[in-house]
CSV table of C-alpha atoms and ligand atoms in Angstrom, one decimal:
chain,number,residue,atom,x,y,z
A,1,UNK,CA,61.1,-10.2,-9.6
A,2,UNK,CA,59.3,-12.7,-11.8
A,3,UNK,CA,60.8,-14.2,-15.0
A,4,UNK,CA,60.0,-16.8,-17.5
A,5,UNK,CA,63.5,-18.1,-17.6
A,6,UNK,CA,66.7,-17.7,-15.6
A,7,UNK,CA,70.1,-18.8,-16.8
A,8,UNK,CA,72.3,-18.9,-13.7
A,9,UNK,CA,75.9,-19.9,-12.9
A,10,UNK,CA,77.3,-18.4,-16.1
A,11,UNK,CA,81.1,-18.4,-15.9
A,12,UNK,CA,81.5,-15.6,-18.5
A,13,UNK,CA,78.6,-13.6,-19.9
A,14,UNK,CA,79.9,-11.9,-23.1
A,15,UNK,CA,78.3,-8.4,-23.5
A,16,UNK,CA,79.6,-6.9,-26.7
A,17,UNK,CA,78.9,-3.2,-26.7
A,18,UNK,CA,76.2,-1.9,-28.9
A,19,UNK,CA,76.2,1.6,-30.1
A,20,UNK,CA,74.9,3.5,-33.1
A,21,UNK,CA,78.1,2.7,-35.0
A,22,UNK,CA,80.2,-0.5,-35.6
A,23,UNK,CA,83.2,-1.0,-33.4
A,24,UNK,CA,86.3,0.3,-35.1
A,25,UNK,CA,90.0,-0.4,-34.7
A,26,UNK,CA,91.0,-0.3,-31.0
A,27,UNK,CA,87.3,-0.5,-30.0
A,28,UNK,CA,87.2,-4.0,-31.3
A,29,UNK,CA,89.7,-5.1,-28.6
A,30,UNK,CA,87.1,-4.3,-25.9
A,31,UNK,CA,84.9,-7.2,-25.1
A,32,UNK,CA,83.0,-6.5,-21.9
A,33,UNK,CA,82.5,-9.7,-19.8
A,34,UNK,CA,80.5,-10.3,-16.7
A,35,UNK,CA,81.9,-13.2,-14.7
A,36,UNK,CA,79.8,-15.4,-12.4
A,37,UNK,CA,76.7,-13.9,-14.0
A,38,UNK,CA,73.0,-14.6,-14.5
A,39,UNK,CA,70.5,-13.7,-17.2
A,40,UNK,CA,66.7,-13.4,-16.8
A,41,UNK,CA,64.2,-13.5,-19.6
A,42,UNK,CA,60.6,-12.4,-19.7
A,43,UNK,CA,58.2,-12.3,-22.8
A,44,UNK,CA,61.1,-13.1,-25.2
A,45,UNK,CA,63.2,-10.1,-24.0
A,46,UNK,CA,66.1,-9.8,-21.7
A,47,UNK,CA,64.7,-8.7,-18.3
A,48,UNK,CA,67.8,-8.5,-16.2
A,49,UNK,CA,71.5,-9.1,-16.3
A,50,UNK,CA,73.6,-9.3,-13.2
A,51,UNK,CA,75.8,-11.2,-10.8
A,52,UNK,CA,74.8,-14.7,-10.1
A,53,UNK,CA,74.5,-14.1,-6.3
A,54,UNK,CA,72.0,-11.2,-7.0
A,55,UNK,CA,69.8,-13.6,-8.9
A,56,UNK,CA,68.6,-15.6,-5.9
A,57,UNK,CA,65.5,-13.5,-5.4
A,58,UNK,CA,64.3,-14.0,-9.0
A,59,UNK,CA,61.2,-16.1,-9.2
A,60,UNK,CA,61.6,-17.9,-12.6
A,61,UNK,CA,59.4,-20.5,-14.2
A,62,UNK,CA,62.4,-22.3,-15.6
A,63,UNK,CA,65.9,-22.2,-14.3
A,64,UNK,CA,69.0,-23.4,-16.3
A,65,UNK,CA,72.3,-24.0,-14.7
A,66,UNK,CA,75.1,-22.9,-17.1
A,67,UNK,CA,77.6,-24.8,-15.0
A,68,UNK,CA,80.3,-22.1,-15.1
A,69,UNK,CA,80.4,-22.0,-18.9
A,70,UNK,CA,80.2,-19.2,-21.5
A,71,UNK,CA,77.0,-17.4,-22.7
A,72,UNK,CA,77.1,-15.0,-25.6
A,73,UNK,CA,74.6,-13.2,-27.8
A,74,UNK,CA,73.4,-15.3,-30.7
A,75,UNK,CA,76.0,-15.1,-33.5
A,76,UNK,CA,75.2,-13.0,-36.6
A,77,UNK,CA,76.2,-14.2,-40.1
A,78,UNK,CA,76.2,-11.2,-42.4
A,79,UNK,CA,77.0,-12.8,-45.7
A,80,UNK,CA,75.4,-16.0,-47.0
A,81,UNK,CA,74.0,-17.4,-50.3
A,82,UNK,CA,71.4,-19.5,-48.4
A,83,UNK,CA,68.9,-20.2,-51.2
A,84,UNK,CA,70.1,-22.4,-54.1
A,85,UNK,CA,69.3,-25.5,-56.0
A,86,UNK,CA,71.7,-28.5,-56.4
A,87,UNK,CA,75.3,-28.8,-55.3
A,88,UNK,CA,78.7,-28.6,-57.0
A,89,UNK,CA,80.8,-31.5,-55.6
A,90,UNK,CA,81.8,-32.4,-59.1
A,91,UNK,CA,83.9,-29.2,-59.2
A,92,UNK,CA,86.1,-30.4,-56.4
A,93,UNK,CA,88.1,-32.6,-58.8
A,94,UNK,CA,88.6,-29.7,-61.2
A,95,UNK,CA,89.9,-27.6,-58.3
A,96,UNK,CA,92.3,-30.4,-57.4
A,97,UNK,CA,93.5,-30.4,-61.0
A,98,UNK,CA,94.3,-26.7,-60.7
A,99,UNK,CA,91.3,-25.1,-62.5
A,100,UNK,CA,90.6,-21.7,-60.9
A,101,UNK,CA,87.3,-20.5,-59.5
A,102,UNK,CA,87.0,-17.9,-62.3
A,103,UNK,CA,88.0,-20.4,-65.0
A,104,UNK,CA,85.3,-22.8,-63.9
A,105,UNK,CA,82.8,-19.9,-64.1
A,106,UNK,CA,84.1,-18.8,-67.5
A,107,UNK,CA,83.4,-22.3,-68.8
A,108,UNK,CA,79.8,-22.2,-67.8
A,109,UNK,CA,80.2,-24.0,-64.4
A,110,UNK,CA,80.4,-22.5,-60.9
A,111,UNK,CA,77.7,-20.0,-60.3
A,112,UNK,CA,76.1,-20.7,-63.7
A,113,UNK,CA,75.7,-24.4,-62.8
A,114,UNK,CA,73.9,-23.4,-59.6
A,115,UNK,CA,71.7,-21.0,-61.6
A,116,UNK,CA,70.6,-24.0,-63.8
A,117,UNK,CA,69.7,-26.1,-60.7
A,118,UNK,CA,67.9,-23.1,-59.1
A,119,UNK,CA,65.8,-22.4,-62.2
A,120,UNK,CA,64.7,-26.1,-62.1
A,121,UNK,CA,63.7,-26.1,-58.5
A,122,UNK,CA,60.2,-25.1,-57.4
A,123,UNK,CA,59.8,-22.4,-54.7
A,124,UNK,CA,58.7,-25.1,-52.3
A,125,UNK,CA,61.8,-27.2,-53.0
A,126,UNK,CA,64.1,-24.2,-52.6
A,127,UNK,CA,62.4,-23.4,-49.3
A,128,UNK,CA,62.8,-26.9,-48.0
A,129,UNK,CA,66.5,-27.0,-48.9
A,130,UNK,CA,67.2,-23.5,-47.5
A,131,UNK,CA,65.4,-24.4,-44.3
A,132,UNK,CA,67.7,-27.5,-43.9
A,133,UNK,CA,70.8,-25.2,-44.1
A,134,UNK,CA,69.2,-22.5,-42.0
A,135,UNK,CA,68.4,-25.0,-39.2
A,136,UNK,CA,72.0,-26.2,-39.3
A,137,UNK,CA,73.1,-22.5,-39.0
A,138,UNK,CA,70.9,-22.1,-35.9
A,139,UNK,CA,72.5,-25.3,-34.5
A,140,UNK,CA,75.9,-23.5,-34.8
A,141,UNK,CA,74.7,-20.6,-32.7
A,142,UNK,CA,73.5,-18.2,-35.5
A,143,UNK,CA,70.3,-16.2,-34.6
A,144,UNK,CA,70.6,-13.4,-37.2
A,145,UNK,CA,71.8,-13.6,-40.7
A,146,UNK,CA,71.7,-12.4,-44.3
A,147,UNK,CA,70.6,-14.3,-47.4
A,148,UNK,CA,71.3,-13.3,-51.0
A,149,UNK,CA,69.6,-14.1,-54.2
A,150,UNK,CA,71.8,-14.3,-57.4
A,151,UNK,CA,71.2,-17.8,-58.7
A,152,UNK,CA,68.4,-16.7,-61.0
A,153,UNK,CA,69.8,-14.0,-63.2
A,154,UNK,CA,66.3,-13.6,-64.6
A,155,UNK,CA,63.2,-12.0,-63.2
A,156,UNK,CA,61.2,-15.1,-62.4
A,157,UNK,CA,64.0,-17.0,-60.7
A,158,UNK,CA,65.4,-14.0,-58.8
A,159,UNK,CA,61.9,-13.3,-57.4
A,160,UNK,CA,61.5,-17.0,-56.6
A,161,UNK,CA,64.7,-16.9,-54.5
A,162,UNK,CA,63.7,-13.7,-52.8
A,163,UNK,CA,60.2,-15.0,-52.0
A,164,UNK,CA,61.8,-18.1,-50.6
A,165,UNK,CA,63.7,-15.9,-48.2
A,166,UNK,CA,60.5,-14.1,-47.3
A,167,UNK,CA,58.8,-17.4,-46.5
A,168,UNK,CA,61.7,-18.3,-44.2
A,169,UNK,CA,61.5,-14.8,-42.6
A,170,UNK,CA,57.9,-15.5,-41.8
A,171,UNK,CA,58.4,-19.0,-40.5
A,172,UNK,CA,61.8,-19.0,-38.6
A,173,UNK,CA,62.6,-17.2,-35.4
A,174,UNK,CA,66.0,-15.9,-36.6
A,175,UNK,CA,66.3,-12.4,-37.8
A,176,UNK,CA,66.8,-12.9,-41.6
A,177,UNK,CA,67.9,-10.0,-43.8
A,178,UNK,CA,67.3,-10.4,-47.6
A,179,UNK,CA,69.7,-9.1,-50.3
A,180,UNK,CA,69.1,-8.8,-54.0
A,181,UNK,CA,72.2,-10.0,-55.8
A,182,UNK,CA,70.8,-10.1,-59.3
A,183,UNK,CA,74.2,-9.0,-60.9
A,184,UNK,CA,76.0,-12.1,-59.6
A,185,UNK,CA,77.2,-13.5,-62.9
A,186,UNK,CA,76.7,-12.8,-66.6
A,187,UNK,CA,74.2,-15.3,-68.2
A,188,UNK,CA,75.8,-16.8,-71.4
A,189,UNK,CA,73.1,-15.3,-73.6
A,190,UNK,CA,74.3,-11.8,-72.5
A,191,UNK,CA,78.0,-12.3,-73.1
A,192,UNK,CA,79.2,-9.1,-74.7
A,193,UNK,CA,76.0,-7.3,-73.8
A,194,UNK,CA,76.7,-7.1,-70.1
A,195,UNK,CA,75.2,-3.6,-69.8
A,196,UNK,CA,71.9,-4.8,-71.2
A,197,UNK,CA,71.8,-7.6,-68.5
A,198,UNK,CA,72.6,-5.0,-65.9
A,199,UNK,CA,69.7,-2.9,-67.1
A,200,UNK,CA,67.4,-5.9,-66.7
A,201,UNK,CA,68.5,-6.3,-63.1
A,202,UNK,CA,68.1,-2.6,-62.4
A,203,UNK,CA,64.6,-3.0,-63.9
A,204,UNK,CA,63.7,-5.4,-61.1
A,205,UNK,CA,64.5,-3.0,-58.2
A,206,UNK,CA,61.1,-1.3,-58.1
A,207,UNK,CA,59.2,-4.5,-58.0
A,208,UNK,CA,61.5,-5.9,-55.3
A,209,UNK,CA,61.0,-2.7,-53.3
A,210,UNK,CA,57.3,-2.7,-53.7
A,211,UNK,CA,56.9,-6.3,-52.5
A,212,UNK,CA,59.5,-5.6,-49.8
A,213,UNK,CA,61.5,-8.6,-51.0
A,214,UNK,CA,65.0,-7.3,-50.1
A,215,UNK,CA,66.5,-4.8,-47.8
A,216,UNK,CA,69.9,-4.7,-49.5
A,217,UNK,CA,71.3,-4.8,-53.1
A,218,UNK,CA,74.7,-6.3,-53.9
A,219,UNK,CA,76.9,-7.0,-57.0
A,220,UNK,CA,79.8,-9.3,-57.8
A,221,UNK,CA,82.5,-6.8,-58.8
A,222,UNK,CA,85.3,-8.9,-60.2
A,223,UNK,CA,87.3,-9.7,-63.3
A,224,UNK,CA,85.1,-11.4,-65.9
A,225,UNK,CA,82.0,-10.5,-63.9
A,226,UNK,CA,81.0,-6.8,-63.3
A,227,UNK,CA,83.4,-3.8,-63.7
A,228,UNK,CA,83.7,-1.0,-61.3
A,229,UNK,CA,81.7,1.3,-63.6
A,230,UNK,CA,78.9,-1.2,-63.8
A,231,UNK,CA,79.0,-1.8,-60.1
A,232,UNK,CA,78.7,2.0,-59.5
A,233,UNK,CA,75.8,2.3,-61.8
A,234,UNK,CA,73.9,-0.6,-60.2
A,235,UNK,CA,74.5,0.4,-56.6
A,236,UNK,CA,73.8,4.1,-57.1
A,237,UNK,CA,70.4,3.2,-58.7
A,238,UNK,CA,69.7,0.8,-55.8
A,239,UNK,CA,70.7,3.4,-53.2
A,240,UNK,CA,68.5,6.0,-54.8
A,241,UNK,CA,65.5,3.6,-54.6
A,242,UNK,CA,66.0,3.1,-50.9
A,243,UNK,CA,68.0,-0.1,-50.7
A,244,UNK,CA,71.0,-0.5,-48.4
A,245,UNK,CA,74.1,-1.4,-50.5
A,246,UNK,CA,76.8,-4.0,-50.3
A,247,UNK,CA,79.4,-5.2,-52.7
A,248,UNK,CA,81.5,-8.4,-53.4
A,249,UNK,CA,84.7,-6.4,-53.7
A,250,UNK,CA,88.4,-7.1,-54.4
A,251,UNK,CA,88.1,-10.9,-53.8
A,252,UNK,CA,90.5,-12.0,-56.5
A,253,UNK,CA,91.7,-8.9,-58.3
A,254,UNK,CA,92.1,-5.4,-56.8
A,255,UNK,CA,89.5,-3.6,-59.0
A,256,UNK,CA,88.8,-0.8,-56.4
A,257,UNK,CA,85.5,-2.2,-55.1
A,258,UNK,CA,86.4,-1.2,-51.5
A,259,UNK,CA,86.9,2.5,-52.5
A,260,UNK,CA,83.6,2.4,-54.4
A,261,UNK,CA,81.8,0.9,-51.3
A,262,UNK,CA,83.2,3.7,-49.0
A,263,UNK,CA,82.3,6.4,-51.5
A,264,UNK,CA,78.7,5.1,-51.7
A,265,UNK,CA,78.4,4.8,-47.9
A,266,UNK,CA,77.8,1.0,-48.3
A,267,UNK,CA,76.8,-0.9,-45.2
A,268,UNK,CA,79.5,-3.4,-46.0
A,269,UNK,CA,82.3,-4.3,-48.4
A,270,UNK,CA,82.8,-8.0,-48.5
A,271,UNK,CA,85.8,-10.3,-49.2
A,272,UNK,CA,88.6,-7.7,-49.7
A,273,UNK,CA,91.4,-10.2,-50.0
A,274,UNK,CA,93.0,-8.1,-52.7
A,275,UNK,CA,91.9,-4.7,-51.4
A,276,UNK,CA,94.4,-1.8,-52.0
A,277,UNK,CA,96.1,0.2,-49.3
A,278,UNK,CA,94.3,3.2,-50.6
A,279,UNK,CA,91.0,1.4,-50.1
A,280,UNK,CA,91.9,0.3,-46.6
A,281,UNK,CA,92.8,3.9,-45.7
A,282,UNK,CA,89.4,5.1,-47.0
A,283,UNK,CA,87.7,2.4,-44.9
A,284,UNK,CA,89.2,3.7,-41.7
A,285,UNK,CA,87.3,7.0,-42.1
A,286,UNK,CA,84.0,5.4,-42.9
A,287,UNK,CA,81.3,3.4,-41.2
A,288,UNK,CA,81.4,0.8,-43.9
A,289,UNK,CA,82.0,-2.6,-42.3
A,290,UNK,CA,84.7,-4.9,-43.9
A,291,UNK,CA,83.0,-8.3,-44.0
A,292,UNK,CA,85.9,-10.8,-44.2
A,293,UNK,CA,85.3,-14.4,-45.3
A,294,UNK,CA,88.4,-16.5,-44.5
A,295,UNK,CA,86.5,-19.7,-45.0
A,296,UNK,CA,86.3,-18.8,-48.7
A,297,UNK,CA,90.1,-18.2,-49.0
A,298,UNK,CA,90.6,-21.5,-47.2
A,299,UNK,CA,88.2,-23.4,-49.4
A,300,UNK,CA,89.7,-21.9,-52.6
A,301,UNK,CA,93.1,-23.0,-51.4
A,302,UNK,CA,94.7,-19.5,-51.5
A,303,UNK,CA,97.7,-18.5,-49.5
A,304,UNK,CA,96.8,-14.8,-49.3
A,305,UNK,CA,94.1,-13.9,-46.7
A,306,UNK,CA,92.5,-10.5,-46.3
A,307,UNK,CA,94.7,-8.1,-44.3
A,308,UNK,CA,92.5,-8.0,-41.2
A,309,UNK,CA,95.4,-6.8,-39.0
A,310,UNK,CA,96.2,-3.9,-41.3
A,311,UNK,CA,92.5,-3.0,-41.4
A,312,UNK,CA,91.9,-3.2,-37.7
A,313,UNK,CA,95.2,-1.6,-36.8
A,314,UNK,CA,94.4,1.3,-39.1
A,315,UNK,CA,91.0,1.9,-37.4
A,316,UNK,CA,88.5,0.0,-39.6
A,317,UNK,CA,85.4,-2.0,-38.5
A,318,UNK,CA,85.7,-5.7,-39.3
A,319,UNK,CA,83.0,-8.4,-39.3
A,320,UNK,CA,83.2,-12.1,-40.1
A,321,UNK,CA,80.8,-14.3,-42.1
A,322,UNK,CA,80.6,-17.8,-43.4
A,323,UNK,CA,79.9,-16.9,-47.1
A,324,UNK,CA,77.9,-20.1,-47.1
A,325,UNK,CA,77.4,-21.1,-50.7
A,326,UNK,CA,77.6,-24.2,-52.9
A,327,UNK,CA,80.9,-23.3,-54.7
A,328,UNK,CA,83.5,-21.3,-52.8
A,329,UNK,CA,82.7,-21.9,-49.2
A,330,UNK,CA,80.5,-24.9,-48.3
A,331,UNK,CA,79.9,-24.7,-44.6
A,332,UNK,CA,77.3,-23.4,-42.2
A,333,UNK,CA,79.8,-23.3,-39.4
A,334,UNK,CA,80.5,-19.8,-38.3
A,335,UNK,CA,82.5,-21.2,-35.4
A,336,UNK,CA,85.0,-22.7,-37.9
A,337,UNK,CA,85.3,-19.2,-39.5
A,338,UNK,CA,86.1,-17.8,-36.0
A,339,UNK,CA,89.0,-20.3,-35.8
A,340,UNK,CA,90.2,-19.3,-39.3
A,341,UNK,CA,90.1,-15.7,-38.2
A,342,UNK,CA,92.4,-16.5,-35.3
A,343,UNK,CA,94.8,-18.7,-37.2
A,344,UNK,CA,94.9,-16.9,-40.6
A,345,UNK,CA,93.7,-13.4,-40.0
A,346,UNK,CA,95.6,-13.1,-36.7
A,347,UNK,CA,92.6,-11.6,-35.0
A,348,UNK,CA,92.4,-11.7,-31.2
A,349,UNK,CA,89.6,-13.6,-29.4
A,350,UNK,CA,88.0,-10.3,-28.3
A,351,UNK,CA,88.1,-8.9,-31.9
A,352,UNK,CA,86.6,-12.2,-33.2
A,353,UNK,CA,83.6,-12.2,-30.8
A,354,UNK,CA,82.9,-8.5,-31.7
A,355,UNK,CA,83.2,-9.3,-35.4
A,356,UNK,CA,80.5,-12.1,-35.2
A,357,UNK,CA,78.1,-10.1,-33.0
A,358,UNK,CA,77.9,-6.3,-33.0
A,359,UNK,CA,79.9,-5.6,-36.1
A,360,UNK,CA,78.2,-8.3,-38.1
A,361,UNK,CA,74.8,-6.9,-37.1
A,362,UNK,CA,75.8,-3.4,-38.3
A,363,UNK,CA,76.9,-4.9,-41.7
A,364,UNK,CA,73.2,-6.0,-42.3
A,365,UNK,CA,71.4,-3.0,-40.8
A,366,UNK,CA,70.7,-4.7,-37.4
A,367,UNK,CA,73.2,-2.6,-35.4
A,368,UNK,CA,72.1,-2.5,-31.8
A,369,UNK,CA,69.3,-5.1,-32.5
A,370,UNK,CA,71.2,-8.3,-33.0
A,371,UNK,CA,74.5,-9.5,-31.6
A,372,UNK,CA,73.8,-7.8,-28.2
A,373,UNK,CA,72.4,-8.8,-24.8
A,374,UNK,CA,70.9,-5.9,-23.0
A,375,UNK,CA,67.8,-5.3,-20.9
A,376,UNK,CA,64.6,-5.0,-23.0
A,377,UNK,CA,66.4,-6.3,-26.2
A,378,UNK,CA,65.4,-9.7,-27.8
A,379,UNK,CA,66.8,-12.6,-25.8
A,380,UNK,CA,68.8,-14.3,-28.5
A,381,UNK,CA,71.7,-16.1,-26.9
A,382,UNK,CA,73.8,-19.3,-26.9
A,383,UNK,CA,75.1,-21.4,-24.0
A,384,UNK,CA,78.6,-22.7,-25.1
A,385,UNK,CA,80.4,-25.8,-23.8
A,386,UNK,CA,83.6,-23.8,-23.4
A,387,UNK,CA,85.4,-22.8,-20.2
A,388,UNK,CA,86.2,-19.2,-21.4
A,389,UNK,CA,85.8,-17.1,-24.6
A,390,UNK,CA,89.3,-17.8,-25.8
A,391,UNK,CA,88.6,-21.5,-26.0
A,392,UNK,CA,86.1,-21.4,-28.9
A,393,UNK,CA,88.4,-20.3,-31.8
A,394,UNK,CA,91.2,-22.5,-30.4
A,395,UNK,CA,89.3,-25.7,-30.7
A,396,UNK,CA,88.3,-25.7,-34.3
A,397,UNK,CA,85.9,-27.5,-36.7
A,398,UNK,CA,83.3,-28.7,-34.1
A,399,UNK,CA,80.1,-27.4,-32.7
A,400,UNK,CA,80.6,-26.0,-29.2
A,401,UNK,CA,76.9,-24.9,-28.7
A,402,UNK,CA,75.0,-26.6,-25.9
A,403,UNK,CA,71.7,-24.7,-26.6
A,404,UNK,CA,70.6,-21.9,-28.8
A,405,UNK,CA,67.8,-19.5,-27.9
A,406,UNK,CA,65.8,-17.1,-30.1
A,407,UNK,CA,63.5,-14.6,-28.2
A,408,UNK,CA,64.0,-16.6,-25.0
A,409,UNK,CA,62.8,-19.9,-26.6
A,410,UNK,CA,65.2,-22.8,-27.0
A,411,UNK,CA,65.4,-23.6,-30.7
A,412,UNK,CA,68.2,-26.1,-30.7
A,413,UNK,CA,69.9,-28.3,-28.1
A,414,UNK,CA,72.7,-30.9,-28.5
A,415,UNK,CA,72.3,-34.4,-27.2
A,416,UNK,CA,73.6,-34.3,-23.7
A,417,UNK,CA,76.9,-36.2,-23.1
A,418,UNK,CA,76.3,-39.4,-21.4
A,419,UNK,CA,73.1,-40.2,-23.3
A,420,UNK,CA,75.0,-42.5,-25.6
A,421,UNK,CA,76.6,-45.1,-23.3
A,422,UNK,CA,80.1,-45.4,-24.8
A,423,UNK,CA,82.3,-45.5,-21.9
A,424,UNK,CA,82.4,-44.6,-18.2
A,425,UNK,CA,85.5,-42.5,-19.0
A,426,UNK,CA,83.2,-39.6,-20.2
A,427,UNK,CA,82.0,-39.1,-16.6
A,428,UNK,CA,85.4,-37.8,-15.7
A,429,UNK,CA,86.4,-36.0,-18.9
A,430,UNK,CA,85.4,-32.5,-19.9
A,431,UNK,CA,86.4,-30.9,-23.2
B,1,IZC,O1,78.1,-19.8,-55.9
B,1,IZC,O2,80.2,-19.4,-56.2
B,1,IZC,N1,81.8,-15.8,-54.9
B,1,IZC,N2,79.7,-15.8,-55.5
B,1,IZC,C1,80.9,-14.9,-55.5
B,1,IZC,C2,80.0,-16.9,-55.0
B,1,IZC,C3,81.3,-16.9,-54.6
B,1,IZC,C4,79.0,-18.0,-54.8
B,1,IZC,C5,79.1,-19.2,-55.7
B,2,ZN,ZN1,79.3,-14.0,-51.6
């Protein structure tokens, strides 16, 4: 057998199971693993997966020794606010002084401050900045992800953000899904006339569809932002126009966004820290994926995390995401989120790996296409510098990726240890 590339001597090859539906409840505990494995790639696709000893006959142009370490599908990040202008480090001191996220927003800061900076940036500047963050995400092992608009709140700037995502879709090898989040905050001019603003955002849906600028529509359903009724109105319109739907639901107050998501057949309901028991029960009987964002809870300094255990134990499908954004979760590191899922959400390592691969893919309409490694699928994978899959969430806050491949091409690689001559001790140390 001839191949372009052979990765051999893989200690654990993680093979999360793809099916037409996300993994729910007990199914999330099942993480198929092939030990002492090898992986062959041809023309950007997985050609063959098998035991290392069976790979000897493969005639590969390039051979990479994984040195007994872990290889997984590329990670999938199903909730990010990738494209924005400026930054909000000035709000950190306000947070330290006890001013809440919603209070900062109500005073014209928060999302609204990013809206001002995003309006001021040119499309080229936005693309350069988003590309910087996107490349960092790839370095952390992400090969498929979602990016939302929502820092425009007017036609011109929302379209500018969505076109930026399109530009990145065309120039980067990652699978990038675009979401229109026009109803992300109420512009000050529309205070008291929220429905009028919502009508304006609904009015953009046809144009966005025509230019194929977004695959999903999303809304921030929260106290002081959009009500349940407004969320229902917007998402129903979007769904009727052929968009997949998502919702920022029950992050701070339990408004019933989860119940709404399930009733609409949403691809995902995101945040869910304050989700009701009724909502969690409804989730169990649906294919809506609960996208949990523990990095945000951590960053906002909250004690109460989403009830991942109750959700999974009652049979729901859970995914994890960074929520990368300039206000409530400023990190591109999905590996850090995997650690928070272990420590704060009490998810097992098997559940966590499924949550950042197959289930995350389902949450953005890429079920079976991303987050999997199977013959004839795209060869998106990561070689990790960890001895087993339990190790990654355990050792937190760092980047464990050795190299990251999209369609069989190495797109990121860390500096090999030993290239910086610090000490002879590193020759004998591992991890
Ligand atoms: O910029 O604060 N929660 N939207 C809803 C965000 C966080 C992003 C931001
Ligand atoms: Zn968000």
